[in-house]
C-alpha cells in the first residue's frame, strides 16, 4: 500500500514538473522574443533565467491547490468556508510567488533598471500586473483537477461495471454447469440401473468406474468457464468410454478434429452434451444402434464444431418443442461468453440424420 502511494505521488510530481517546465519555458521564450522584436537590448540570459525560475512557487504549490480543490470542491451550492479557503490560498500563493520573483529581480536586475525601487514597491507593482494571470493559473489548476477526477471516476465506474459483469457471467455459467451435472448424472445412473437389471454386472462396474473418473475430471475443471479444445476432446473421450460400456458395438463414434484446432478456446462441457443428445435421440432408440461423427473446421476466423448422428430426422414441429437441457443450456452459455459472435444450429440432413453445428470465434486457449 505504501509503495503504491509512493509511486502515485512520484508520478504526480513528475507530471507537475513536466507541465510547469513547459509552461515556464514558453513564458520565458515569449518574453525574450517580444523584447527582441521591439528592438530592446538586454542581457538575455539573466532575463530568460529569471522568467523561467519565477514560476517555481506555483509549481511547488500545485499539489496544495489540488488537495484543496478535492477537499473543498467549487460547485453549485458551495459553502462560504469553501470560498474563503480558495481565496486565502490564492492570495497566499500569489503573494509568495511575487515575493520570489521580486527577490530574483533585485538580485539579477534582468530588466536593467538604472534606478532600483524598493522591495515593497517592486512587489506591489508586479503583483498588481500579475494578479489576473495568477487567477487564471489557479483556476486552470482547479479545472484540470476536476477534469482528471471525472476521468478517473469514469474509469473506476467502467472497471467496476466490467468486474460486476464478469462476476455475473461467471455466476450464470456456474449455475448452468450445476444444471448440467445432475442432468448427466441422472442419465448415467439410469443406464447403470439398466445394466444391473440386465445382470450385466461387469459392465455396470466398469461404467461406475468410468463415471467416477469422469466426475473427478469434472470437479477439477469446475472453476473454468472455457478450456482448450484438446481438453474438451479428452473429456468427451472419457464420456464415450462410459457409453461404449453401455451400448457396445451398437455405438460407433468418429472424432475428426484437425490437430491445429486443438489449441482453440471453447466453452467447458461443449461437446459432451451434444454427443449425449445425439446418442439419446439418435442411437439409443434404435436396435441396430448407429454412428456419431464429431468434426471441426476453421472458416473465416471462426471455429465450427459439428456433431452428427445417422438416426431419425427431426420432427416437423421440432422448433416449437423444447430441445432439452443440453442444447438449451449450451445456447445460453454461448450467448454469455460470445454474444452474437457465436451460434448453434440444429438441422436435419439428407438422406437422413441430425446435425448440430456450433460456431464461435477462434481464439487460442
XYZ file of C-alpha atoms in Angstrom, residues 32-261:
230
model
C 12.621 37.299 -24.960
C 11.087 37.157 -28.445
C 8.734 40.104 -27.781
C 11.531 42.280 -26.428
C 13.781 41.344 -29.326
C 11.004 42.247 -31.784
C 10.604 45.644 -30.077
C 14.308 46.318 -30.510
C 15.174 46.297 -26.819
C 18.654 45.224 -25.850
C 19.110 43.327 -22.614
C 21.306 40.646 -21.172
C 19.103 37.849 -22.458
C 20.430 35.011 -20.263
C 19.624 36.622 -16.852
C 16.209 37.710 -18.134
C 15.432 34.250 -19.547
C 16.584 32.515 -16.352
C 14.659 34.880 -14.084
C 11.421 34.463 -16.049
C 11.905 30.705 -16.142
C 12.541 30.276 -12.392
C 9.892 32.780 -11.293
C 7.172 30.126 -11.749
C 8.781 27.762 -9.220
C 6.460 28.731 -6.293
C 3.389 27.937 -8.374
C 4.849 24.563 -9.345
C 5.540 23.730 -5.684
C 2.070 24.937 -4.647
C 0.235 22.886 -7.275
C -0.206 19.758 -5.051
C -1.675 22.017 -2.331
C -4.162 23.545 -4.781
C -5.105 20.037 -5.971
C -5.760 18.884 -2.396
C -7.844 21.973 -1.645
C -9.831 21.528 -4.861
C -10.661 17.950 -3.863
C -11.422 18.701 -0.218
C -13.352 21.908 -0.914
C -14.950 21.408 -4.332
C -16.018 24.505 -6.226
C -19.540 23.670 -7.306
C -23.094 24.905 -7.135
C -24.213 25.390 -3.550
C -20.689 25.545 -2.115
C -20.300 26.948 1.382
C -18.829 30.295 2.409
C -15.976 28.389 4.017
C -15.051 26.863 0.641
C -14.950 30.311 -0.962
C -12.736 31.744 1.776
C -10.385 28.751 1.685
C -9.747 29.192 -2.037
C -9.492 32.980 -1.822
C -6.986 32.695 1.026
C -4.967 30.036 -0.783
C -4.888 32.119 -3.953
C -3.821 35.240 -2.034
C -1.026 33.498 -0.119
C 0.382 31.652 -3.139
C 0.245 34.812 -5.280
C 1.997 36.861 -2.583
C 4.735 34.264 -2.093
C 5.216 33.771 -5.843
C 5.564 37.501 -6.475
C 7.882 37.884 -3.493
C 10.113 35.200 -5.024
C 10.026 36.984 -8.378
C 10.897 40.286 -6.684
C 13.917 38.726 -4.940
C 15.157 37.413 -8.283
C 14.734 40.832 -9.889
C 16.634 42.574 -7.091
C 19.448 40.015 -7.244
C 19.971 39.869 -11.013
C 18.290 43.073 -12.292
C 17.200 41.373 -15.559
C 15.368 44.492 -16.796
C 18.489 46.741 -16.467
C 16.765 49.241 -14.185
C 19.037 52.268 -13.626
C 17.184 53.429 -10.561
C 16.275 50.475 -8.400
C 12.981 50.752 -6.453
C 12.454 49.280 -3.018
C 11.407 45.656 -2.481
C 7.886 46.655 -1.440
C 7.408 48.944 -4.453
C 8.609 46.231 -6.833
C 6.488 43.570 -5.154
C 3.247 45.598 -5.132
C 3.698 46.822 -8.705
C 4.467 43.354 -10.076
C 1.642 41.743 -8.075
C -0.834 44.273 -9.480
C 0.149 43.403 -13.031
C 0.281 39.640 -12.391
C -2.851 39.102 -10.284
C -5.078 38.347 -13.294
C -2.506 35.895 -14.687
C -2.249 34.213 -11.292
C -6.046 33.971 -11.070
C -6.134 32.233 -14.451
C -3.362 29.870 -13.335
C -5.200 28.991 -10.111
C -8.466 28.409 -11.981
C -6.649 26.291 -14.566
C -5.147 24.029 -11.883
C -8.559 23.570 -10.251
C -10.245 22.895 -13.610
C -7.660 20.319 -14.673
C -8.008 18.662 -11.257
C -11.761 18.270 -11.686
C -11.341 17.003 -15.256
C -8.863 14.360 -14.088
C -11.142 13.471 -11.157
C -14.065 12.971 -13.527
C -11.920 10.882 -15.856
C -10.637 8.698 -13.003
C -14.164 8.321 -11.626
C -15.440 7.256 -15.047
C -12.562 4.787 -15.416
C -13.334 3.347 -11.977
C -17.006 3.007 -12.865
C -16.161 1.281 -16.146
C -13.752 -1.072 -14.366
C -16.270 -1.812 -11.618
C -19.043 -2.397 -14.154
C -16.808 -4.749 -16.127
C -15.876 -6.592 -12.924
C -19.515 -6.943 -11.876
C -20.499 -8.117 -15.362
C -17.666 -10.644 -15.298
C -18.755 -11.918 -11.877
C -22.354 -12.116 -13.069
C -21.298 -14.078 -16.157
C -19.227 -16.448 -14.023
C -22.152 -16.929 -11.645
C -24.503 -17.630 -14.556
C -22.041 -20.096 -16.098
C -21.534 -21.808 -12.755
C -25.306 -22.127 -12.337
C -25.652 -23.562 -15.834
C -22.851 -26.026 -15.155
C -24.528 -27.135 -11.921
C -27.665 -27.681 -14.017
C -25.739 -29.908 -16.429
C -24.128 -32.123 -13.800
C -27.326 -33.571 -12.250
C -28.788 -33.931 -15.761
C -25.781 -36.019 -16.823
C -25.769 -37.967 -13.541
C -29.465 -38.801 -13.922
C -28.979 -40.233 -17.409
C -25.840 -42.177 -16.498
C -27.260 -43.659 -13.298
C -30.345 -44.755 -15.248
C -28.048 -46.516 -17.698
C -26.188 -48.239 -14.838
C -29.501 -49.313 -13.331
C -30.465 -50.776 -16.713
C -27.223 -52.772 -16.858
C -27.837 -54.123 -13.338
C -31.394 -55.176 -14.253
C -29.988 -56.996 -17.290
C -27.480 -58.735 -14.968
C -24.567 -57.176 -16.827
C -22.734 -56.605 -13.569
C -19.219 -56.354 -15.027
C -20.407 -53.721 -17.487
C -22.163 -51.840 -14.665
C -18.980 -51.865 -12.538
C -16.916 -50.635 -15.489
C -19.455 -47.873 -16.081
C -19.333 -46.849 -12.416
C -15.523 -46.669 -12.554
C -15.704 -44.594 -15.728
C -18.326 -42.325 -14.149
C -16.099 -41.817 -11.107
C -13.167 -40.785 -13.294
C -15.418 -38.558 -15.369
C -16.783 -36.767 -12.295
C -13.293 -36.347 -10.837
C -12.173 -34.611 -14.009
C -15.372 -32.546 -13.990
C -14.748 -31.293 -10.446
C -11.158 -30.330 -11.304
C -12.336 -28.128 -14.186
C -15.438 -26.729 -12.494
C -13.864 -23.292 -11.916
C -13.077 -22.739 -15.608
C -15.717 -21.436 -17.995
C -13.516 -22.134 -21.053
C -10.887 -24.755 -21.814
C -8.697 -25.801 -24.714
C -10.441 -27.905 -27.350
C -7.817 -30.582 -26.703
C -9.057 -30.937 -23.101
C -12.666 -30.964 -24.276
C -11.920 -33.835 -26.690
C -10.193 -35.791 -23.889
C -13.181 -35.118 -21.653
C -15.510 -36.334 -24.405
C -13.459 -39.498 -24.812
C -13.984 -40.351 -21.135
C -17.728 -39.911 -21.593
C -17.654 -42.131 -24.710
C -15.789 -44.826 -22.779
C -18.750 -44.910 -20.387
C -21.294 -45.076 -23.203
C -19.419 -47.804 -25.067
C -19.748 -49.991 -21.989
C -23.489 -49.489 -22.213
C -24.022 -49.799 -25.984
C -21.113 -51.978 -27.051
C -20.931 -52.463 -30.828
C -24.197 -50.596 -31.341
C -22.363 -47.292 -30.883
C -19.795 -46.194 -33.460
C -18.077 -42.845 -32.918
C -15.727 -40.992 -35.227
C -13.900 -37.857 -33.994
C -12.365 -35.855 -36.833
C -10.833 -32.644 -35.459
C -7.555 -31.426 -37.038
C -4.585 -31.141 -34.670
C -4.118 -27.447 -35.447
C -7.542 -26.704 -33.932
